[in-house]
Coordinates of C-alpha atoms in Angstrom, one line a residue:
X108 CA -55.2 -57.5 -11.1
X109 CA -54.6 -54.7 -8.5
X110 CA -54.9 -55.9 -5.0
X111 CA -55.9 -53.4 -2.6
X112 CA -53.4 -52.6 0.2
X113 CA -55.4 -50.2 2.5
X114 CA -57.8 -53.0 4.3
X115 CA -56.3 -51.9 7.7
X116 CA -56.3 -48.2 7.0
X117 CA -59.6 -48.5 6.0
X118 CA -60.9 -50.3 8.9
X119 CA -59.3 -47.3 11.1
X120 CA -60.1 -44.8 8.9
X121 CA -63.8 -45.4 8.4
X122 CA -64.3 -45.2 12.2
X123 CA -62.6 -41.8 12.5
X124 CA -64.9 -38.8 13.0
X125 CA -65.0 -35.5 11.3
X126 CA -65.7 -33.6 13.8
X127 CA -62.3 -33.7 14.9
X128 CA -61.4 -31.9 11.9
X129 CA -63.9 -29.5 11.6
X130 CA -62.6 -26.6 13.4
X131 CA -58.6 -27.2 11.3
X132 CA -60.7 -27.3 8.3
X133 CA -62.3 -24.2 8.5
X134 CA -59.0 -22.6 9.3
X135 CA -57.4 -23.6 6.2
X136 CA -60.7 -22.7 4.0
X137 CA -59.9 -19.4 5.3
X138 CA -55.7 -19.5 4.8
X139 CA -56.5 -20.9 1.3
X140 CA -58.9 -17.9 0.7
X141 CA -56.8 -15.5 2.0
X142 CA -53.8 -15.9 0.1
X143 CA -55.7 -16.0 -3.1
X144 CA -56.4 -12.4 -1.8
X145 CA -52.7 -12.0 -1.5
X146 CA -51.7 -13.2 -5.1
X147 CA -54.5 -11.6 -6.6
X148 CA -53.5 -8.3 -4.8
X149 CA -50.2 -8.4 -5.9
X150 CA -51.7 -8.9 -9.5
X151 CA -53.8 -5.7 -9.3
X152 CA -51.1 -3.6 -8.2
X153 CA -48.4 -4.8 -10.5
X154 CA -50.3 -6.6 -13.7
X155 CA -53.9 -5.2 -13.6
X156 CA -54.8 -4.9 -17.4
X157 CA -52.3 -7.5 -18.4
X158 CA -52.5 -11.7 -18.5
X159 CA -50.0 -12.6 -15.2
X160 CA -48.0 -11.1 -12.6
X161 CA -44.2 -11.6 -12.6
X162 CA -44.0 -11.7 -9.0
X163 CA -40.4 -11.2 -8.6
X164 CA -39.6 -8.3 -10.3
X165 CA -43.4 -7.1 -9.7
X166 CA -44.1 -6.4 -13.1
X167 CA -46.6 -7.6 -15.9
X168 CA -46.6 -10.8 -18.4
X169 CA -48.9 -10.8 -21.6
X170 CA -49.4 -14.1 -23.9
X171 CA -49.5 -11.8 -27.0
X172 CA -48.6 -8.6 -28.4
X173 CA -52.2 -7.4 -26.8
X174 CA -53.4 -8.7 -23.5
X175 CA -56.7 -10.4 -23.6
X176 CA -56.5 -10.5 -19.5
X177 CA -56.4 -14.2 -18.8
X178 CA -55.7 -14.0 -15.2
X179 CA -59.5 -12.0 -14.6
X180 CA -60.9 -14.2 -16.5
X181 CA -59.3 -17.3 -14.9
X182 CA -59.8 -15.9 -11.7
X183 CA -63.6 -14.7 -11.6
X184 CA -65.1 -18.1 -11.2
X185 CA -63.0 -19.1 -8.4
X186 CA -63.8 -15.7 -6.8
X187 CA -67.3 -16.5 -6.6
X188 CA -67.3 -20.0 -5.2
X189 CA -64.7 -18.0 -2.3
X190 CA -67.7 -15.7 -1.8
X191 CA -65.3 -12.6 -2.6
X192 CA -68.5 -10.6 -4.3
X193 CA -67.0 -7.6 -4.1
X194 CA -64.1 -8.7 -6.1
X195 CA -66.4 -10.4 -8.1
X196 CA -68.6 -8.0 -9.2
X197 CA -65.9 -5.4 -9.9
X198 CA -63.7 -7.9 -11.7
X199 CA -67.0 -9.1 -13.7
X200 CA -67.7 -5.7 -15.1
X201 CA -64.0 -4.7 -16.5
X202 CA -64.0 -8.0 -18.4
X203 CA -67.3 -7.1 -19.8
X204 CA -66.3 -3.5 -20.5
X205 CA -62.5 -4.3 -21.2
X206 CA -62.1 -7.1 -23.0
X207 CA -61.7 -7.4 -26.5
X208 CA -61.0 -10.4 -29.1
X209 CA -61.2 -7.8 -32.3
X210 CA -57.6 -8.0 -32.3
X211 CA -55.0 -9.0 -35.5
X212 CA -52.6 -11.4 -32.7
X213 CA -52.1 -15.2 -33.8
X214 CA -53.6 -17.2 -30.3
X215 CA -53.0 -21.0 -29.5
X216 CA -56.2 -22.3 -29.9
X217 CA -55.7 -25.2 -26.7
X218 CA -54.8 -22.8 -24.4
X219 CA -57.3 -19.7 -25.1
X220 CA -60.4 -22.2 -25.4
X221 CA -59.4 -23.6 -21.8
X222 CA -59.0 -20.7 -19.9
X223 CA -61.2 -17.7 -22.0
X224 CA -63.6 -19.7 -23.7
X225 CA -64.0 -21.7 -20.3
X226 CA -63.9 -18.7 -17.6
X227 CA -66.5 -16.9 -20.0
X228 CA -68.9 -19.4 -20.2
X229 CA -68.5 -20.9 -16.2
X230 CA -69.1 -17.3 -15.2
X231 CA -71.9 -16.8 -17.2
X232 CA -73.4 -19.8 -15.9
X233 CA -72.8 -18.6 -12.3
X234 CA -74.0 -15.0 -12.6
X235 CA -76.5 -15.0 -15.9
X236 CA -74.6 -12.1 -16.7
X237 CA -75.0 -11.9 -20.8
X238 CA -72.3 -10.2 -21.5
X239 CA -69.5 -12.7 -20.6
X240 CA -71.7 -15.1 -23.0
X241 CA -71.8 -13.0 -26.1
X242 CA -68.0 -12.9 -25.5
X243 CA -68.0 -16.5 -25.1
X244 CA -69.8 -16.6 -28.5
X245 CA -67.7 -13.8 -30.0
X246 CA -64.4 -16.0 -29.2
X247 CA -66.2 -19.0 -30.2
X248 CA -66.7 -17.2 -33.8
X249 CA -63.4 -16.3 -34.1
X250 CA -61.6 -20.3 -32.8
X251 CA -63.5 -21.9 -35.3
X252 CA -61.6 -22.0 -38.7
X253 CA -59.2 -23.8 -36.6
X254 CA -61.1 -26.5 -37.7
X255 CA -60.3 -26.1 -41.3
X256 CA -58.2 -28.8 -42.2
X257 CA -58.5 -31.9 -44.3
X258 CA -58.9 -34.1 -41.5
X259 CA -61.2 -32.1 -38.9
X260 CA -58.3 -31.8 -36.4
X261 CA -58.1 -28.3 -35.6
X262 CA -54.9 -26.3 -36.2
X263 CA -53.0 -25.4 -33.3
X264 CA -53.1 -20.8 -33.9
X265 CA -55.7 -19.3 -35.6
X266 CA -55.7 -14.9 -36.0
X267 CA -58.3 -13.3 -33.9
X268 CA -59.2 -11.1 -36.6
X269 CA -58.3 -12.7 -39.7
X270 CA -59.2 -16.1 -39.3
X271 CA -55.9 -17.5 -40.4
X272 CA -54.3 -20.5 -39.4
X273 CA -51.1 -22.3 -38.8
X274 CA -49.3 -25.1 -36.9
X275 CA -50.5 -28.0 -39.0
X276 CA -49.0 -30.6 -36.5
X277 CA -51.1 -31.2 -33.3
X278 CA -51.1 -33.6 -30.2
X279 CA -54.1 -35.0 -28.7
X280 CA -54.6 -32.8 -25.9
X281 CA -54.5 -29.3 -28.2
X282 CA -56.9 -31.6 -30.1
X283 CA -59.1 -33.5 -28.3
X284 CA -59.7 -31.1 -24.9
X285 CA -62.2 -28.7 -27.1
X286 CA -65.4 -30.0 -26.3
X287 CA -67.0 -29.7 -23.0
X288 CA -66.3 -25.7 -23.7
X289 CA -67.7 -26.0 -27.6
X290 CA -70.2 -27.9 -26.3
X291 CA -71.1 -26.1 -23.7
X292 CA -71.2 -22.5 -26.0
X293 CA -73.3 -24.9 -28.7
X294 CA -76.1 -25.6 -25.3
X295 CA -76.2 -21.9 -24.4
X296 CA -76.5 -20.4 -28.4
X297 CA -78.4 -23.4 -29.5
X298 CA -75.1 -23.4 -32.5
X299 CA -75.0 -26.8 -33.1
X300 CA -71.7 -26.2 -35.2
X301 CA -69.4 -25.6 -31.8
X302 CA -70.5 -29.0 -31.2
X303 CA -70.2 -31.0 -34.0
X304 CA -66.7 -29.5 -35.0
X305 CA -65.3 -30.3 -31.4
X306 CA -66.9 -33.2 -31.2
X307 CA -65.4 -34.5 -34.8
X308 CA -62.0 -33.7 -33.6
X309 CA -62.3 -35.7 -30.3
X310 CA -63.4 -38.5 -32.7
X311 CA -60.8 -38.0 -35.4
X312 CA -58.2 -38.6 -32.6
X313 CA -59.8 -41.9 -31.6
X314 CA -60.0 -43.0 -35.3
X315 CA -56.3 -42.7 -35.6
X316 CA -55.2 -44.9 -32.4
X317 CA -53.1 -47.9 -33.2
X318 CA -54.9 -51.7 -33.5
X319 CA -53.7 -52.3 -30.0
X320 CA -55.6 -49.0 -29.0
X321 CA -53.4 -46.5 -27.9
X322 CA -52.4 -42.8 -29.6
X323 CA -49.5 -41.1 -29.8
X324 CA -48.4 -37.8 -29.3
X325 CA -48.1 -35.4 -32.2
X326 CA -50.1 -35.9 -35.6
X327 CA -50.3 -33.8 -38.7
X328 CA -53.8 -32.1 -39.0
X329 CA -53.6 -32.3 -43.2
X330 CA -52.1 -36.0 -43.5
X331 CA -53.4 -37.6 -40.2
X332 CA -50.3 -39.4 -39.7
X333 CA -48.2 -39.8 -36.5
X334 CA -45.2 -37.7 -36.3
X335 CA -44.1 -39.5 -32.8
X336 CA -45.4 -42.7 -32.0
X337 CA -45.0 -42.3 -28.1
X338 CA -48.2 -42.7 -26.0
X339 CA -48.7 -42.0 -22.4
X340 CA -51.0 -40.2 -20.1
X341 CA -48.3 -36.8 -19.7
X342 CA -48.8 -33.5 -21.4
X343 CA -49.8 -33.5 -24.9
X344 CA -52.1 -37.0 -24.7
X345 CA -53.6 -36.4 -20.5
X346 CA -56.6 -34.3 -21.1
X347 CA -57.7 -36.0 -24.0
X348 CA -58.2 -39.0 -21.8
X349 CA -59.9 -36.5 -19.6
X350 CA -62.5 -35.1 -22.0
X351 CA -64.0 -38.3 -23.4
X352 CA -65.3 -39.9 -19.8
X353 CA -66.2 -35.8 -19.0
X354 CA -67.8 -35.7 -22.3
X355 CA -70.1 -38.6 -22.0
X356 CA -70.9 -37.1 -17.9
X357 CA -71.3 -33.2 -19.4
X358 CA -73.6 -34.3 -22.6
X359 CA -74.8 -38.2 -21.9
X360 CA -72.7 -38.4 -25.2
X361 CA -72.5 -42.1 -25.7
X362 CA -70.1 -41.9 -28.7
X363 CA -67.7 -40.3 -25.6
X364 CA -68.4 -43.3 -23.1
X365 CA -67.4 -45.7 -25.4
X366 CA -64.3 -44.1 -26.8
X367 CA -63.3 -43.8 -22.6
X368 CA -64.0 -47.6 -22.3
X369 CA -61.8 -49.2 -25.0
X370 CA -58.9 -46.0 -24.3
X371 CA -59.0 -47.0 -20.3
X372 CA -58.8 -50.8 -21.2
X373 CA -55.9 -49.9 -23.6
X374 CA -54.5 -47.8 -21.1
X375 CA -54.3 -50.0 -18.2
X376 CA -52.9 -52.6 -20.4
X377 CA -50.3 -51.4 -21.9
X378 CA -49.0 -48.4 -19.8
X379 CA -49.7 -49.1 -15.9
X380 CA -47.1 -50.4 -14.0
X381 CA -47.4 -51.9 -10.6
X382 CA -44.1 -52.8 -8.9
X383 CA -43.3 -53.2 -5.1
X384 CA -41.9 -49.9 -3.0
X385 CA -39.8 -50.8 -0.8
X386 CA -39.0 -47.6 1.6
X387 CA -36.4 -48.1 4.1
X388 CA -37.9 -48.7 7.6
X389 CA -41.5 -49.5 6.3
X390 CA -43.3 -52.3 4.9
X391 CA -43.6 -53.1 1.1
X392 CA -46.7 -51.4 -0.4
X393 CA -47.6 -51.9 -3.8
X394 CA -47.8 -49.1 -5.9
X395 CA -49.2 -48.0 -9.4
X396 CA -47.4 -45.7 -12.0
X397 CA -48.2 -45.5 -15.5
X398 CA -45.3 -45.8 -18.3
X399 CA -44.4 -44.3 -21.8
X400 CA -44.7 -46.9 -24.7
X401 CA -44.9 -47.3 -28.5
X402 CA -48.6 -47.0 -29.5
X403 CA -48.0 -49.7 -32.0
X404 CA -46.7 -52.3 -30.1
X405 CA -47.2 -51.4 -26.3
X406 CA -43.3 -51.6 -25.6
X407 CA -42.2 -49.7 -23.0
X408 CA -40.1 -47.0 -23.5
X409 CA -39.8 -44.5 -20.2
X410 CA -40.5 -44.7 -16.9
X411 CA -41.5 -41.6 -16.0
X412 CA -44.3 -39.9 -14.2
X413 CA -45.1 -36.0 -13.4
X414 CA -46.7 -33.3 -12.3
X415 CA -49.2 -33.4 -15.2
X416 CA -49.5 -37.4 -14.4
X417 CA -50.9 -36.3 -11.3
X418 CA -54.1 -35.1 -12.8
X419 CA -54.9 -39.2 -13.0
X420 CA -56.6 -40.2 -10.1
X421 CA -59.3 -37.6 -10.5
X422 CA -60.4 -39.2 -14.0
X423 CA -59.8 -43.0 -12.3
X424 CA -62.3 -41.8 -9.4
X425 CA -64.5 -40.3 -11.8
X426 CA -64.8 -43.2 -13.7
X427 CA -65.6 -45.5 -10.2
X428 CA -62.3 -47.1 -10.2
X429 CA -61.3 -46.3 -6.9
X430 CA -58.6 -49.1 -6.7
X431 CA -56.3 -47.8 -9.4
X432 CA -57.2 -44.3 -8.5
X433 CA -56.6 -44.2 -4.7
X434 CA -53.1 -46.3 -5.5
X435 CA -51.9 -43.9 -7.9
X436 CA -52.8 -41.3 -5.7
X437 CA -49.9 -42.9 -3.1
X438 CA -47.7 -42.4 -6.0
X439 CA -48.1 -39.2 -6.6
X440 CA -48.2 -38.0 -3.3
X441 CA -44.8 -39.5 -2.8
X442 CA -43.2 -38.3 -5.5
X443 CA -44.9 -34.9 -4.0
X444 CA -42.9 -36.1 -0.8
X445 CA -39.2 -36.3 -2.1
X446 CA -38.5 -32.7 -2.1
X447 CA -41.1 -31.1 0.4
X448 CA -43.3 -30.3 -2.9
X449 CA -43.5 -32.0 -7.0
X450 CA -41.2 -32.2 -9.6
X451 CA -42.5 -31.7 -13.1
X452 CA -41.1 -35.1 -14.0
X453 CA -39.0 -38.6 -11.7
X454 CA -38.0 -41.7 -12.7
X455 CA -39.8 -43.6 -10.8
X456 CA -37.7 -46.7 -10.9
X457 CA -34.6 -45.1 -9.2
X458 CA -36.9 -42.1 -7.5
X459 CA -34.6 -39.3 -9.2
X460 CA -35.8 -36.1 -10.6
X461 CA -35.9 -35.5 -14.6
X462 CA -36.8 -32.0 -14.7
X463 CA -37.0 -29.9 -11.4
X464 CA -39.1 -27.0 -11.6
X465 CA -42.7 -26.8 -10.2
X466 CA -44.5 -24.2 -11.8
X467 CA -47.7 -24.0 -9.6
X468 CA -49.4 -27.0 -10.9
X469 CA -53.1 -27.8 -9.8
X470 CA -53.1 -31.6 -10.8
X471 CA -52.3 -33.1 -7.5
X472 CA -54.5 -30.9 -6.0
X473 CA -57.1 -31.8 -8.1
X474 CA -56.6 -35.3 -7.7
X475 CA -56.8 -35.0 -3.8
X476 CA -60.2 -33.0 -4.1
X477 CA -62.0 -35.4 -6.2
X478 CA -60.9 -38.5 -3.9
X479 CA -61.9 -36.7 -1.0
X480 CA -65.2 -36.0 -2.6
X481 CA -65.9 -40.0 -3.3
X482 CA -64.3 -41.0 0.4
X483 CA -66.7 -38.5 1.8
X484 CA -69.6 -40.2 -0.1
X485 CA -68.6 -43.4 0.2
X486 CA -68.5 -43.2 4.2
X487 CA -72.2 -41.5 4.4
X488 CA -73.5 -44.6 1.8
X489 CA -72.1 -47.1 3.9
X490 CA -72.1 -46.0 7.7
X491 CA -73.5 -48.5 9.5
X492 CA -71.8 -51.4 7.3
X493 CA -68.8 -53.5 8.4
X494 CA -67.4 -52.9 5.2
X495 CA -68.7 -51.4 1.8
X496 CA -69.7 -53.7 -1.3
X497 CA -67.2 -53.7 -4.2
X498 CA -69.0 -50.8 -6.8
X499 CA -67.9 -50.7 -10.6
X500 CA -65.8 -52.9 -12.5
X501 CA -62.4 -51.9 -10.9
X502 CA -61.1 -55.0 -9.2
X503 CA -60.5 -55.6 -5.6
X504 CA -62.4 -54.1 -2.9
X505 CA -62.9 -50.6 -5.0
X506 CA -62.9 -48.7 -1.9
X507 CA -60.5 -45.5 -0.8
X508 CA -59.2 -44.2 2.5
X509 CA -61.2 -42.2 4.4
X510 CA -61.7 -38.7 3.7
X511 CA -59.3 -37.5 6.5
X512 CA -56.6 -39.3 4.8
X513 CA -56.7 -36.8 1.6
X514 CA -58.0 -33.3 3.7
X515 CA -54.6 -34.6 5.5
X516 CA -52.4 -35.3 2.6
X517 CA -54.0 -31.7 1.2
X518 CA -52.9 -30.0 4.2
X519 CA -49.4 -31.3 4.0
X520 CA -49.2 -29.8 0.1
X521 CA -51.0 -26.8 1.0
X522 CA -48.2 -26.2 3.8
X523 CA -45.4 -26.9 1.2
X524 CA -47.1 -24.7 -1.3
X525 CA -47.2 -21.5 0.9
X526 CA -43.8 -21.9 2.6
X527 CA -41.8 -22.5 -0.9
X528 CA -43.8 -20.2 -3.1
X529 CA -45.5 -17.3 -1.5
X530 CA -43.6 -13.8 -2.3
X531 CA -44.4 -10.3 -1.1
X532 CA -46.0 -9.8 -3.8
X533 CA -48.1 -13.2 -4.9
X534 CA -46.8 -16.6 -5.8
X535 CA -43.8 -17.8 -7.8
X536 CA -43.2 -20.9 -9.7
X537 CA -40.2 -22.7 -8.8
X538 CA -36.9 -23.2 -11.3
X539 CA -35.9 -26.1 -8.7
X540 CA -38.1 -27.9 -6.2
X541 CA -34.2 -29.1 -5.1
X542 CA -32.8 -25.6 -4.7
X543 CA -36.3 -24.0 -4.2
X544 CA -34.8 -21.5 -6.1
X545 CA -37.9 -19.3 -7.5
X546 CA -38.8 -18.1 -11.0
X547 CA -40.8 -15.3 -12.1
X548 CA -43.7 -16.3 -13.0
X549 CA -47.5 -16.9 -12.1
X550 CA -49.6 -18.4 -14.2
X551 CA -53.3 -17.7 -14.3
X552 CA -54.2 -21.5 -13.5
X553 CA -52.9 -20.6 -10.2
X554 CA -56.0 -19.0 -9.9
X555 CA -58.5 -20.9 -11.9
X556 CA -57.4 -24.5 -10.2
X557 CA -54.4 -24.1 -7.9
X558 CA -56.4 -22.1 -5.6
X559 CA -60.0 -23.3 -6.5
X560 CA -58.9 -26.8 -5.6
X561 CA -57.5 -26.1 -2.3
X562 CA -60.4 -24.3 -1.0
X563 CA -62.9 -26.8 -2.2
X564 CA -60.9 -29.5 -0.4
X565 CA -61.5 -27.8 2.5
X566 CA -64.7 -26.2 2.1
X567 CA -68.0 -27.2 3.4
X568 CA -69.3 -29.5 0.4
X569 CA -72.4 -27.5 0.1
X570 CA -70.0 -24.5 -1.4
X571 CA -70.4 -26.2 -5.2
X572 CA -72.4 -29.4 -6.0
X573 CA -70.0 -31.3 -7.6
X574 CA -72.1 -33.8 -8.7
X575 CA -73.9 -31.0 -10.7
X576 CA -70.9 -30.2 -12.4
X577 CA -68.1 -30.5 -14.5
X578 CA -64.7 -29.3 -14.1
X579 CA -62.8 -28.5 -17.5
X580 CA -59.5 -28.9 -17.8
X581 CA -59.0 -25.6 -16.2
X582 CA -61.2 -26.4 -13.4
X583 CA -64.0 -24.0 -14.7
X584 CA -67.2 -25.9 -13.7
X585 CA -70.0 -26.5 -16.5
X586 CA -73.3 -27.2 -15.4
X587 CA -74.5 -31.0 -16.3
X588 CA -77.1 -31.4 -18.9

């Protein structure tokens, strides 16, 4: 059982005022916003047309052999929670009049669903403008015979214009982080088929996790046998995790919310860790990672954690267990820490770095957004209490620091962020977080959730409802059910 470590901080924390942050807050809303201005400049003049900006050598990226303009798309959403309607409405209209999926390219299914499929459909939700849903439906149309195997696990590429498909071994993630945007195209077309065959590979995942619970990470879609038995919560299992507690919040989908039960329970079994951190010149704190082990027998095999860990928290406070969540959080922030900003991957038992480069990730971010979100509430539920009542099934007092804590710990990253990535021209990913040595390269996510997550952070809650919403993996918000 976890025992909480923050009783003190809490006690101080609680008592503190916002007000005293109000006026820094602000400030950085409007930092945050500005250099999304700057990066999305950049992209105009150098990449406009095309998926991502190089911002080194100020030239143009695209996924494919034709550009199907993920950074717009990406971007729009974002744009309008920033209030940047000018932007907006200009950016709005050359999707709807540029953009084209009639196109003979082979397109990873995972990644084109997350941030087209998803940017299509949140915009359309936040401007009732038609035409980004009929080419939500249009791309819809054209994803599905990825669904064509034996099995109901999608392929990973499927042709735009042929249908055709290929890449008959899958991981959990490409498989199982389909269905808040399938399901969301099946509410608006009233297509009950986007649904079910999203919904059927979420399931088929589940169906294949080992007696002790636990999946691993790549299957074959025709067989539906494990070609690597290794299970964690890193790339290529996280936002499978992530989809079936959001799936059962988006839809009331009960099927999803008890799938998340018996996976969290496995999870915390098997693959948490909790040692003692022992920092020179500071007390012991407990801390909470979370391992690599054999699906079959729960042996561990790595411990490692990373940038794409990072996204954990948020799904741990989603799912009211704010114990594990707010601990984790400490790791993560720590390992954020080491260099002045994250590595994609540490060793967390010896502290050293397994790969270096940082290429703009948004899960910490994200992370630090939600629990500021549930310290925020939890402080207005129980001002006037000595102490708040243990909520949930988490053990422990089940509470968080208070919300300064994480606008704080956001500022800190935001600071390291701008000072180790901004260039003339937008922002660069980094080949070494040791070095700071940059690459050339910007991602749309930097956009969709990089930027979207810092802003909301420190944004007057009233700028999105977030207990309205949910955030796909690409931080595209989908209005509840």
């Amino acid at each position: 059982m976890i025992r909480s470590t923050v009783l003190l901080a809490l006690a101080v924390t609680w008592a503190q005022s916002s007000v005293a942050l109000a006026q820094p807050r602000a400030e950085l809303q409007h930092e945050v916003r500005t250099e999304f201005l700057h990066a999305w400049n950049g992209y105009k003049q150098y990449a406009w047309g095309h998926d991502d900006l190089k911002p080194l050598t100020k030239s143009y990226h695209d996924w494919y052999a034709e550009p199907l303009l993920m950074t717009p798309v990406d971007a729009l959403d974002t744009m309008i929670l920033m209030g940047l309607n000018g932007e907006a409405k200009s950016t709005r209209e050359y999707i709807a009049t540029h953009l084209s999926f009639n196109k003979d390219i082979d397109v990873q299914n995972f990644e084109i669903t997350i941030r087209l499929l998803g940017g299509l459909l949140s915009s359309y939700e936040m401007t009732g403008d038609r035409r980004l849903l009929n080419l939500a439906e249009d791309l819809g149309n054209r994803l599905l015979p990825v669904f064509n195997s034996p099995t109901g696990l999608p392929y990973r590429y499927v042709n735009l214009k042929s249908g055709a498909v290929r890449g008959n071994v899958t991981n959990p993630a490409e498989a199982g982080t389909l269905l808040i945007e399938f399901g969301t195209l099946a509410r608006l077309t009233h297509r009950q088929i986007f649904y079910d065959k999203a919904k059927r590979a979420l399931v088929e995942i589940y169906n294949r996790r080992s007696p002790i619970g636990l999946v691993g990470t790549w299957i074959n879609v025709e067989s539906g046998q494990w070609t690597d038995t290794d299970s964690h919560i890193s790339g290529a299992i996280d936002s499978y995790y992530e989809y079936l507690l959001k799936c059962a919040i988006l839809f009331n989908d009960q099927d999803c919310r008890r799938m998340w039960e018996a996976s969290i329970s496995a999870i915390n079994k098997y693959l948490s860790v909790t040692r003692i951190g022992e920092d020179e010149g500071t007390p012991a704190k407990h801390e909470l990672w979370y391992a690599h082990a054999d699906m079959n027998n729960g042996k561990w095999t790595a411990m490692t954690y990373g940038a794409l860990d990072a996204f954990f928290p948020a799904v741990l406070s989603l799912s009211g267990d704010f114990d594990r969540a707010s601990l984790l959080q400490e790791s993560s922030f720590s390992m954020w820490m080491k260099e002045g900003i994250e590595p994609e991957e540490i060793d967390y038992e010896t502290m050293k770095i397994k790969s270096p480069g940082y290429p703009l990730r948004p899960e910490i971010v994200e992370s630090t957004y939600y629990l500021y979100h549930y310290a925020t509430a939890q402080r207005q539920s129980f001002r006037g209490e000595r102490r708040p009542p243990s909520r949930g099934n988490a053990p422990g007092l089940n509470t968080l620091y208070g919300s300064d804590h994480y606008q704080q710990m956001g500022e800190t990253m935001w600071r390291d962020f701008v000072k180790y990535c901004r260039t003339d021209a937008g922002y660069a990913a980094l080949k070494s977080v040791v070095t700071k040595e940059k690459n050339d390269s910007m991602q749309s996510f930097l956009f969709a959730e990089t930027f979207k997550y810092f802003y909301l952070l420190f944004a007057p809650p009233r700028t999105l409802n977030f207990d309205r919403v949910v955030f796909n993996t690409e931080a595209h918000p989908m209005r509840k059910k």
